[in-house]
XYZ file of C-alpha atoms in Angstrom:
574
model
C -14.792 3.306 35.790
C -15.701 6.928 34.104
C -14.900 8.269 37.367
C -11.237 6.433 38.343
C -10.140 7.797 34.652
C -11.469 11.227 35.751
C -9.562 10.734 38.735
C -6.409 9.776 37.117
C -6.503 12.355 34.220
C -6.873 14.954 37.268
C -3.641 13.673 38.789
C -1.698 13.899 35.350
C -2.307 17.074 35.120
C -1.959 18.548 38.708
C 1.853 16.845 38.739
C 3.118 18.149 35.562
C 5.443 20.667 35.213
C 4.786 23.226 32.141
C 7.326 26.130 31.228
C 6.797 28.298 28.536
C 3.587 27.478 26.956
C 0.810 30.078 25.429
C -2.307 28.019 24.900
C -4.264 30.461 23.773
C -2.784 33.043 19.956
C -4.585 35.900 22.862
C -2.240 35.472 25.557
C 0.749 36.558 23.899
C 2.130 39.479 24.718
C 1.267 42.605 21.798
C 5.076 43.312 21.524
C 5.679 39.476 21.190
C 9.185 38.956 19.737
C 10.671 37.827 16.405
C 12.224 34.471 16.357
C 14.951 32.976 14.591
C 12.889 29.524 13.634
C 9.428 29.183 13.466
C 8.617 25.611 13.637
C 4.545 25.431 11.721
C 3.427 22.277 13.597
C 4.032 20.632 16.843
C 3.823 17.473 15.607
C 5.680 13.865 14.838
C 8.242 16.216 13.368
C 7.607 19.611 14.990
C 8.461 18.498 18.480
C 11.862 17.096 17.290
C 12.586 20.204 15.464
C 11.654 22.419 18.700
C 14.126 20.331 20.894
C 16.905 19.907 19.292
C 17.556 23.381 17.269
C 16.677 24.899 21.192
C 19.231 23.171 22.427
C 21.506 25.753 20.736
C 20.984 28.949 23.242
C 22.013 31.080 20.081
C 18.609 30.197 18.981
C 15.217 31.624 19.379
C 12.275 28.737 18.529
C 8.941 29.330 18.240
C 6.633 25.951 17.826
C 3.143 26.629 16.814
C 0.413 23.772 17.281
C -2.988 23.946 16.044
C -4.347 21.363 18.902
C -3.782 21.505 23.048
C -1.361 20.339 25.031
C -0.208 16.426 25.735
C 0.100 16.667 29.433
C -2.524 15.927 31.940
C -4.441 13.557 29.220
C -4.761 9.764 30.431
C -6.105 8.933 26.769
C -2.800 10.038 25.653
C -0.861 8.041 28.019
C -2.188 4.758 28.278
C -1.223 2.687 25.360
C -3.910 0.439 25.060
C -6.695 3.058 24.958
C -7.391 5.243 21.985
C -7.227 8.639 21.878
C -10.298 10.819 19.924
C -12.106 13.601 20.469
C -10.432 16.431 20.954
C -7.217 14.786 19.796
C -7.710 14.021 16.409
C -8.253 15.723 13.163
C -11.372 13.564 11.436
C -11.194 14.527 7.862
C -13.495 12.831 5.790
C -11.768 11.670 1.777
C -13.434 12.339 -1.431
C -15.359 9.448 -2.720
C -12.607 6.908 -3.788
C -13.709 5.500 -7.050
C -11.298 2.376 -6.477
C -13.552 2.051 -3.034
C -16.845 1.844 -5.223
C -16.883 5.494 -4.017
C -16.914 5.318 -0.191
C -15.241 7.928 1.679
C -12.948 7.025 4.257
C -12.170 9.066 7.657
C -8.127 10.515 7.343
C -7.078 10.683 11.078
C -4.760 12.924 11.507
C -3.049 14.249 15.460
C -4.700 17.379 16.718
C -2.651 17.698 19.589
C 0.943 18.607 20.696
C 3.469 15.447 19.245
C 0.758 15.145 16.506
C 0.332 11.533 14.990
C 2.841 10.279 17.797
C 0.167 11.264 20.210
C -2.420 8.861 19.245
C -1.483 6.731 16.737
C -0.729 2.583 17.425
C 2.729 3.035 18.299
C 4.553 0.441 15.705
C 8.111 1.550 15.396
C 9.409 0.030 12.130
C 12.103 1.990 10.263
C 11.352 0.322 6.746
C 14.119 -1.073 4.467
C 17.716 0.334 3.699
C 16.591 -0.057 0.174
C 13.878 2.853 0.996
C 16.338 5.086 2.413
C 18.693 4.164 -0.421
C 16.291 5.211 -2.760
C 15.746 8.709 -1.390
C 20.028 9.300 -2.056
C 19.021 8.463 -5.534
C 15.682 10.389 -5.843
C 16.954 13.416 -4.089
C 20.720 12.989 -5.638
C 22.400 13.310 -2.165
C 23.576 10.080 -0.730
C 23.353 11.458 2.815
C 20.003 9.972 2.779
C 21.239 6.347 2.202
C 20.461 3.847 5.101
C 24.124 4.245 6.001
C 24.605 7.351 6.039
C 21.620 7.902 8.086
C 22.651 5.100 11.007
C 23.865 7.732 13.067
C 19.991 9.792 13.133
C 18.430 6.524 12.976
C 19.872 5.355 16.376
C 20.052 8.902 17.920
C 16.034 9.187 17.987
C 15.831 6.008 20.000
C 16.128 5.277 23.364
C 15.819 1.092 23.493
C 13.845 -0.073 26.900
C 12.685 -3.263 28.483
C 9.156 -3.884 27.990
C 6.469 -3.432 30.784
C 7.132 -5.455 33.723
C 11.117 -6.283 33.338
C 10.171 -9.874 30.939
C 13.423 -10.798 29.545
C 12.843 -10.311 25.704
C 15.785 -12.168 24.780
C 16.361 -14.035 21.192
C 13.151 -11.425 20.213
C 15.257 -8.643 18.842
C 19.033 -7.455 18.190
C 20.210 -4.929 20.222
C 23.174 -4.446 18.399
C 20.758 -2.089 15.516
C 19.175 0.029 18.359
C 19.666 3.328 20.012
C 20.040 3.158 23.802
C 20.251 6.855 24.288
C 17.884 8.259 22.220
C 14.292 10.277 23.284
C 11.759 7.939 21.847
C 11.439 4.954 24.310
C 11.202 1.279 22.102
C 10.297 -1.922 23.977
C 8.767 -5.007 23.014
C 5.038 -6.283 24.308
C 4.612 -6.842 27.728
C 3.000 -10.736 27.617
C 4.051 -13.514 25.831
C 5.090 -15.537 24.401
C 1.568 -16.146 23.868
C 0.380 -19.976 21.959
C -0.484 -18.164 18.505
C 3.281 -16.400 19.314
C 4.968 -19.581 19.861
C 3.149 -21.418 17.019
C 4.125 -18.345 14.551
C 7.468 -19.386 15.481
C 7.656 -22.963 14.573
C 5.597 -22.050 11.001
C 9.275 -19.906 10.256
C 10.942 -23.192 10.953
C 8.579 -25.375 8.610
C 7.857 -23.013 5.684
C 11.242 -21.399 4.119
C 9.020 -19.136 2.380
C 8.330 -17.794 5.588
C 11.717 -17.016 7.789
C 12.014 -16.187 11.555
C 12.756 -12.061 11.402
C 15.042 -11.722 14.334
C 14.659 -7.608 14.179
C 12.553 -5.681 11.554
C 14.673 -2.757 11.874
C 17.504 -4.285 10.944
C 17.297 -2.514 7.519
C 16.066 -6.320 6.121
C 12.737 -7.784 7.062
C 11.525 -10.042 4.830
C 9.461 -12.555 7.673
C 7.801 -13.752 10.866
C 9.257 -11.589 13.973
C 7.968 -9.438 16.901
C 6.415 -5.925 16.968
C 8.328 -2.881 18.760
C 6.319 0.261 20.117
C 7.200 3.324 21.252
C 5.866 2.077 24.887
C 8.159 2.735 27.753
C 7.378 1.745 31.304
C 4.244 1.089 30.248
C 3.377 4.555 28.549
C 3.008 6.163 25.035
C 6.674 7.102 24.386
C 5.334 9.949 21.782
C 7.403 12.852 20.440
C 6.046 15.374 22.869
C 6.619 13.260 26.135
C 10.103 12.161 24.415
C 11.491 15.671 22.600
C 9.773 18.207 25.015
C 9.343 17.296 28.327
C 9.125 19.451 31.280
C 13.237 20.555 31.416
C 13.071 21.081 27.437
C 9.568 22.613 27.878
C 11.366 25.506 30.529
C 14.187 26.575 27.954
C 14.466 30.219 27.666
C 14.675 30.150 24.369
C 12.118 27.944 23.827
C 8.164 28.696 23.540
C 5.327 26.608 22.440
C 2.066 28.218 21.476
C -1.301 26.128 21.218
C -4.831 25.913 20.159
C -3.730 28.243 16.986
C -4.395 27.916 13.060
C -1.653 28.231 10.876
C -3.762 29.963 7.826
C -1.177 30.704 5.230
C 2.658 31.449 4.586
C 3.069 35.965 3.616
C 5.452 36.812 0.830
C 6.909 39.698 1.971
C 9.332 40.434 -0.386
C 11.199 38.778 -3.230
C 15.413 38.420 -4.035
C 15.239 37.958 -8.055
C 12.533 35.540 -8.548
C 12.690 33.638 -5.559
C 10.027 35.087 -3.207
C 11.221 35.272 0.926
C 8.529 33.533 3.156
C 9.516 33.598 6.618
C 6.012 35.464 7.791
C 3.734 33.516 8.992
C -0.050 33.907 9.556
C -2.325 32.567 12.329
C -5.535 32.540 13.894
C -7.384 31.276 17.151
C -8.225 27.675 16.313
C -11.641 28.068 15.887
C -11.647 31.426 13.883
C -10.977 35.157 15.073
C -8.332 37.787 14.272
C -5.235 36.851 12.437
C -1.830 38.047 13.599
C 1.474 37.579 11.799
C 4.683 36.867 12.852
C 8.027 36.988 10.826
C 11.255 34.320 11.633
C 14.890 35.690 11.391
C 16.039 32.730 10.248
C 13.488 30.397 8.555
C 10.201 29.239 8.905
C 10.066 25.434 8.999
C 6.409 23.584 7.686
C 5.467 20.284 9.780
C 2.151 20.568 9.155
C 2.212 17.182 8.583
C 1.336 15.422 4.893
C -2.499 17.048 5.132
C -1.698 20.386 6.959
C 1.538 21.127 5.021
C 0.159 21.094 1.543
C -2.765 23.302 2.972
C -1.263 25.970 3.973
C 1.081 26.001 0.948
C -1.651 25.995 -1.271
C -3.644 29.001 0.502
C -0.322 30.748 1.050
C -0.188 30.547 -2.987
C 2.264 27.597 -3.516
C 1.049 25.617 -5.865
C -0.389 24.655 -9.093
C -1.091 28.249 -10.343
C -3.620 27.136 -12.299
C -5.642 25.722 -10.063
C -5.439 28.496 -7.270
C -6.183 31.058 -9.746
C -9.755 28.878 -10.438
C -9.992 30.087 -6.338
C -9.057 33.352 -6.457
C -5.423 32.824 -4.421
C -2.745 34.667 -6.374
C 0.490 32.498 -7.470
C 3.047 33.503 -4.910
C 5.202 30.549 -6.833
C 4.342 27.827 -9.255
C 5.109 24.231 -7.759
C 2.716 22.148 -9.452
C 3.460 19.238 -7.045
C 2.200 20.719 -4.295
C -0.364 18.009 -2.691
C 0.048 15.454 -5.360
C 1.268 12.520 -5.497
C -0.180 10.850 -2.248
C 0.585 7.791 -1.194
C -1.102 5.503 1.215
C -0.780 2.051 2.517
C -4.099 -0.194 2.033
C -5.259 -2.909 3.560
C -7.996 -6.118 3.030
C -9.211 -7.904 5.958
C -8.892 -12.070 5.745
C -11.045 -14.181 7.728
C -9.914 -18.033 8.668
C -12.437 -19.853 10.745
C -10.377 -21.850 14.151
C -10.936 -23.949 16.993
C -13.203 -22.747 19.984
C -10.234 -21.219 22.550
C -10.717 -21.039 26.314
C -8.988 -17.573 26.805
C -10.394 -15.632 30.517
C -9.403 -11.928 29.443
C -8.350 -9.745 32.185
C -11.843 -7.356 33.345
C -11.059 -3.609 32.195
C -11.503 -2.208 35.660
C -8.683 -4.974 36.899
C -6.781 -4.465 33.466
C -6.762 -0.697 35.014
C -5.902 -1.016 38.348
C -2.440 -2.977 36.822
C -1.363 0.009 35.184
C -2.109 2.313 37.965
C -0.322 0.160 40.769
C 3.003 -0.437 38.323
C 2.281 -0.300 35.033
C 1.959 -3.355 34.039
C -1.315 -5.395 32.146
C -3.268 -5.462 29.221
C -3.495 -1.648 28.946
C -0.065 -1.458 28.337
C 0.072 -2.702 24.752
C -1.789 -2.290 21.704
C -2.846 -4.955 19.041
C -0.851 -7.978 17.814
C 2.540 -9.307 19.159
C 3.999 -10.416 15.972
C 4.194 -9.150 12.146
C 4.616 -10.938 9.022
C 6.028 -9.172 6.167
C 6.434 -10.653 2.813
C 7.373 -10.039 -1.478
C 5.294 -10.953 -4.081
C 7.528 -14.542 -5.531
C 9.981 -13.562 -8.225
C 8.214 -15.727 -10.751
C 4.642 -14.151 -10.311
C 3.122 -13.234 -13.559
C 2.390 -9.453 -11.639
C 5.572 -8.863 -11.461
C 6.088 -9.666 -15.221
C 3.598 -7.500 -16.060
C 4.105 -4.518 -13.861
C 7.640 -3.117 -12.753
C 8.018 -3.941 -9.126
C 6.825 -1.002 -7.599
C 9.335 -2.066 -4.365
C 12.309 0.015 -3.703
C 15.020 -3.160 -3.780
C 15.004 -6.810 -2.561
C 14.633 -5.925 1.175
C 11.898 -3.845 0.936
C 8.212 -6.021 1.512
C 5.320 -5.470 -0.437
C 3.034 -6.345 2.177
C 2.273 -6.701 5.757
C 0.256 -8.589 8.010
C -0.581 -8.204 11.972
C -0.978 -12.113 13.000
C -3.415 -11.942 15.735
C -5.263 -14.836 17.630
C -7.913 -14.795 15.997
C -6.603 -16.093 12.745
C -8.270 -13.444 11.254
C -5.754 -10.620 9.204
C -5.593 -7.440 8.196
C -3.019 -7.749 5.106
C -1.909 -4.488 3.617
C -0.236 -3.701 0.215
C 3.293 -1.358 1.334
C 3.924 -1.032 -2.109
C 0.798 0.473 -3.960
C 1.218 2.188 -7.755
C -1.741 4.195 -6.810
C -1.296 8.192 -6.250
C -4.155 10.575 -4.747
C -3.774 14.159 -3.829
C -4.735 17.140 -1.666
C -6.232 20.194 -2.518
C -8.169 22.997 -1.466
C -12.182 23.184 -1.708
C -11.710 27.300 -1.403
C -10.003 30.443 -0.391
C -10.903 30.091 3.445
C -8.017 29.071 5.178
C -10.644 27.380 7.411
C -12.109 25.244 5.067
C -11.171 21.240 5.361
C -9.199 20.335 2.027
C -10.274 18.037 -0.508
C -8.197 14.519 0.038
C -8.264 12.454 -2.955
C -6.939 8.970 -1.730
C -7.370 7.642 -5.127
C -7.137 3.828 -3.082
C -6.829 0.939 -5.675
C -6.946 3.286 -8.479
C -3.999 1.280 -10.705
C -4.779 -2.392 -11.858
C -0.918 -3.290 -10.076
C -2.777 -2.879 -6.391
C -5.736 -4.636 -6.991
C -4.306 -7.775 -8.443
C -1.365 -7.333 -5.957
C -4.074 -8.382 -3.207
C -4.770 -12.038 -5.007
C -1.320 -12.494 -4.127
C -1.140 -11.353 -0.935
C -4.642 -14.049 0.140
C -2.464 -16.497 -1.816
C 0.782 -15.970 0.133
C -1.731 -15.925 3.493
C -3.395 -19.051 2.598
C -0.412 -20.920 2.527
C 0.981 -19.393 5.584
C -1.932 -20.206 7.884
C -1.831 -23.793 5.768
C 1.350 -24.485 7.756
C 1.040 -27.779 10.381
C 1.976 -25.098 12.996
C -1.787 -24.510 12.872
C -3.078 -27.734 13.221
C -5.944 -28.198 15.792
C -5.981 -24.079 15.464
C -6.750 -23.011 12.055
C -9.598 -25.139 10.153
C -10.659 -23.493 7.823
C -10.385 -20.711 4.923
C -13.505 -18.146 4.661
C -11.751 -15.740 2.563
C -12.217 -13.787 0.538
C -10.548 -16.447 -1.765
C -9.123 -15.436 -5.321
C -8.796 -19.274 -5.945
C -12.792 -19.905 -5.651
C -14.353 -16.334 -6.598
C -14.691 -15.171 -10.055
C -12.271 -11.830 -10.487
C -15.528 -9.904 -10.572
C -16.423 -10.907 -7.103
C -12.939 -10.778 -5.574
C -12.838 -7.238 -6.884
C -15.679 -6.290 -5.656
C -15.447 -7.781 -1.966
C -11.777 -5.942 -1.932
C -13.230 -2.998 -2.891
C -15.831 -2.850 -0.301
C -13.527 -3.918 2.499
C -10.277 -2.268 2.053
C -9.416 0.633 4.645
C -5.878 2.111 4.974
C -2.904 2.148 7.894
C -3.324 5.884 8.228
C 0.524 6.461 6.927
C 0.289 9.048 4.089
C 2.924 10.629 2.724
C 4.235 12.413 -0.433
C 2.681 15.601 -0.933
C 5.578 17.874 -0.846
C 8.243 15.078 -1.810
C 11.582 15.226 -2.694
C 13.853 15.862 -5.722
C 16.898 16.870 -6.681
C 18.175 20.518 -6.866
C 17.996 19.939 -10.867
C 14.679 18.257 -11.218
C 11.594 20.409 -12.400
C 9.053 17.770 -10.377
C 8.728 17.827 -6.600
C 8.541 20.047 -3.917
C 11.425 20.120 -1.806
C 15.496 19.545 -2.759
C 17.798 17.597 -0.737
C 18.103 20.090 2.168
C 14.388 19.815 2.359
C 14.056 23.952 1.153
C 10.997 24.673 -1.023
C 12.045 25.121 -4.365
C 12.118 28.394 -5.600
C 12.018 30.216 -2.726
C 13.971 32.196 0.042
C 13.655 30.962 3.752
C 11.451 27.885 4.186
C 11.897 24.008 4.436
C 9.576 21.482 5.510
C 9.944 18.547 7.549
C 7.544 16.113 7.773
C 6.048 12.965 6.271
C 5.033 14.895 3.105
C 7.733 14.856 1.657
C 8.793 11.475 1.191
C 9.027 11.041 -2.067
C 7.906 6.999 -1.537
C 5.906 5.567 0.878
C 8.483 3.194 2.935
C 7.523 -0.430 3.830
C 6.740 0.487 7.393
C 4.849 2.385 9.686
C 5.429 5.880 9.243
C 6.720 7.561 12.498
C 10.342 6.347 12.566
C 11.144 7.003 9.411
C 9.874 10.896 10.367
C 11.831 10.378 13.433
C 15.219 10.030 11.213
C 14.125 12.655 8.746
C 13.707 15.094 11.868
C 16.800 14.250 13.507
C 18.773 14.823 10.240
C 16.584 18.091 9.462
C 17.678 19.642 12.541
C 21.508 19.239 11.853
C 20.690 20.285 8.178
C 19.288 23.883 9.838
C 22.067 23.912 12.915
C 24.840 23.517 9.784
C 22.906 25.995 7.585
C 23.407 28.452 10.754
């Protein structure tokens, strides 16, 4: 087995086509040339960035990636296997006091298309009411759901799933993008018996409706997952924004394996200091070199990386960097606060003994090698079930709804065979932060989750076991659910449910927020409307940081649309 993957991985890489690619800060040439953007990041949003301002020829991109290349990996390409190693950044939390102080690992892409690269694939865009509420956060309606239709179809590229299965009556084509780069489809098997019986629960329990397409902008219910899988492969943002014709652009050049260590004032207009120099370093330490960017220098260092650099380039709380020695370059106090983070508590239901033959691994392989078909070519559950805390809940009486409208879910649950659930909380009141542990550029930063930190998220779980039990108490799941192990806030003391939540809960991996959004006006955030850095000359960032709420959905399409509008943002500043 070890050896046919070693085979395969070979093959990858021996057929691809690469253009102009550095993967090493040593190989560039000593007289290397300025460039009109410098994108800091090849990730999610750093590959989107590199394509589409490149495909002006007026333009001179530079993308700069602290992890290798995409190509020629078989962990990267395969959907149901998961990448590591090499591929991700493992950053370890601070002891979460909400967690009865465990740390958590923060994976994070380490690798060209970032977080797109390795991560589970769910496209879900989140509710219009999320998008509407970044017009009103950032005072510019041109992030409303409608006014972002256009970017929110042009990063998609709709497909069939594996194997041709006609996935009628399990989506709406009429709110996807056919033309896009990132490849959609729906899960190559099924309708499976836990599939079909999810079904008829949406036709017994109105609390519970059939959710024809969550990324229809409303998605309160029972529906069907979408990945970015096409043909049977990861559709990431580096095999979807630069593959090997994009990758051979003149104009375009990718350089890997390098450390972005900090952001170089090199001179100020009025008070506003101009940081379009950039500094960076082999990836595993060695001699800086700088280079400057005509035009603007563009952060996607993602919602971990971004905030580090800021902070060593001496953006930040000036307080706190002068306790490390980093002069203030500018004084934005909200750099790497307010993170946000989705978390989740596992459910267990006990169910009746199944007769299920799983397809062998080394047959499971040889599917996806002949035509890409198989297990191997999806990834977890089929369906999703997204729901709201009821109206009349005493929570929501004694909390403002931390929800961004009526559309918008407050939880999520995968609905796998088992009967067993992973239920997480979109809509937590709980804020951590990122910040630096010294003046090395090198060091890992200091991530605060802060999980379950606010009384709102731990009591919101009661309700979401409540809302669960009486989903799987549906007759649907007769002679397949029996039973309820919990944990159960009905027959545990608070005490105990608090403490079993506690020790269980992990998180989706989707956080956001630590550059976020405000208006021009506002004297919080990091970023205004056009995504510039406030207070300063020549740099924006685009990436999940800042968000200035975490959405009610996976995190990668709504970066997707943030990209896409990003780059017309920059083409129209130019």
């Amino acid at each position: 087995m070890l050896l046919l993957r070693l085979l395969v991985t070979c093959a990858l890489a021996f057929h691809s086509v690469i253009g102009k690619v550095y993967h090493d800060i040593r190989d560039l040439p000593a007289d290397f040339e300025q460039f009109d953007f410098i994108i800091a990041g090849g990730g999610t949003a750093g590959c989107v960035l590199a394509s589409r301002l490149s495909e002006e020829r007026r333009f001179n991109v530079l993308v700069i990636e602290a992890g290798p290349d995409n190509i020629g990996s078989l962990n990267l390409t395969i959907p149901g296997w998961s990448p590591s190693g090499m591929f991700r950044w493992n950053y370890t939390s601070e002891p979460i006091s909400g967690l009865n102080w465990r740390t958590l690992t923060v994976v994070r892409g380490h690798v060209l298309g970032g977080s797109s690269s390795i991560n589970a694939m769910v496209y879900t865009r989140g509710s219009a009411d999320d998008y509407d509420n970044w017009g009103r956060v950032t005072g510019d309606k041109r992030w409303s759901w409608n006014a972002l239709w256009p970017y929110i179809l042009r990063n998609e590229r709709w497909t069939l799933p594996a194997g041709g299965r006609d996935p009628s009556g399990q989506y709406d084509p009429k709110v996807h993008g056919h033309r896009g780069k990132v490849s959609t489809s729906l899960p190559w098997s099924g309708p499976t018996d836990a599939d079909n019986r999810t079904l008829r629960n949406t036709q017994l329990q109105p609390e519970f409706p059939f959710a024809l397409d969550f990324n229809s902008g409303t998605f309160i219910g029972a529906g069907y997952k979408q990945s970015t899988i096409r043909n049977g492969e990861r559709s990431s943002s580096a095999t979807a924004y630069l593959p090997p014709p994009v990758r051979e652009r003149p104009n375009l050049t990718i350089l890997l394996n390098t450390y972005i260590t900090r952001v170089i004032q090199t001179r100020r207009v009025g008070r506003s200091p101009i940081l379009r120099t950039i500094e960076i370093a082999p990836r595993n330490g060695g001699t800086p070199r700088t280079i400057a960017a005509k035009k603007e220098l563009i952060l996607s260092g993602g919602v971990i990386g971004t905030a580090q650099i800021l902070l060593n380039s001496g953006v930040g709380n000036a307080t706190e960097l002068k306790e490390l020695g980093i002069p203030s370059v500018l004084d934005v106090p909200d750099v790497g606060k307010n993170l946000m983070e989705h978390v989740a508590i596992p459910l267990a239901w006990t169910t009746v003994p199944r007769n299920v033959t799983a397809i062998p691994d080394d047959v499971s392989l040889e599917m996806w090698l002949q035509n890409r078909t198989g297990p191997l070519t999806e990834r977890f559950d089929h369906m999703f079930l997204f729901t709201r805390i009821p109206t009349n809940s005493s929570l929501l009486q004694a909390y403002k709804d931390p929800s961004t409208g009526p559309r918008a879910p407050h939880f999520q649950a995968g609905l796998t065979p088992s009967g067993n659930q992973n239920i997480g909380l979109m809509t937590p009141y709980s804020r951590g932060s990122v910040k630096l542990r010294s003046s090395n550029p090198f060091d890992e930063p200091a991530i605060d989750l802060n999980l379950l930190s606010h009384p709102f998220d731990i009591a919101a779980f009661k309700e979401a076991a409540r809302i669960m039990k009486r989903w799987q108490s549906g007759s649907a799941w007769d002679n397949y659910i029996t039973g309820f192990v919990g944990p159960d806030p009905d027959k545990l003391s608070d005490e105990d449910f608090q403490r079993i939540v506690r020790e269980t809960a992990v998180t989706f991996l989707h956080p956001v927020g630590t550059a976020r959004m405000s208006s021009k006006d506002s004297k919080t955030g990091v970023v205004d409307g056009e995504l510039r850095v406030k207070g300063a000359d020549g740099i924006r960032i685009v990436d999940a940081s800042v968000f200035p709420y975490i959405p009610c959905a996976n995190t990668q399409a709504p970066v997707y649309i943030l990209a896409e509008r990003a780059a017309d943002l920059i083409k129209e500043a130019w």
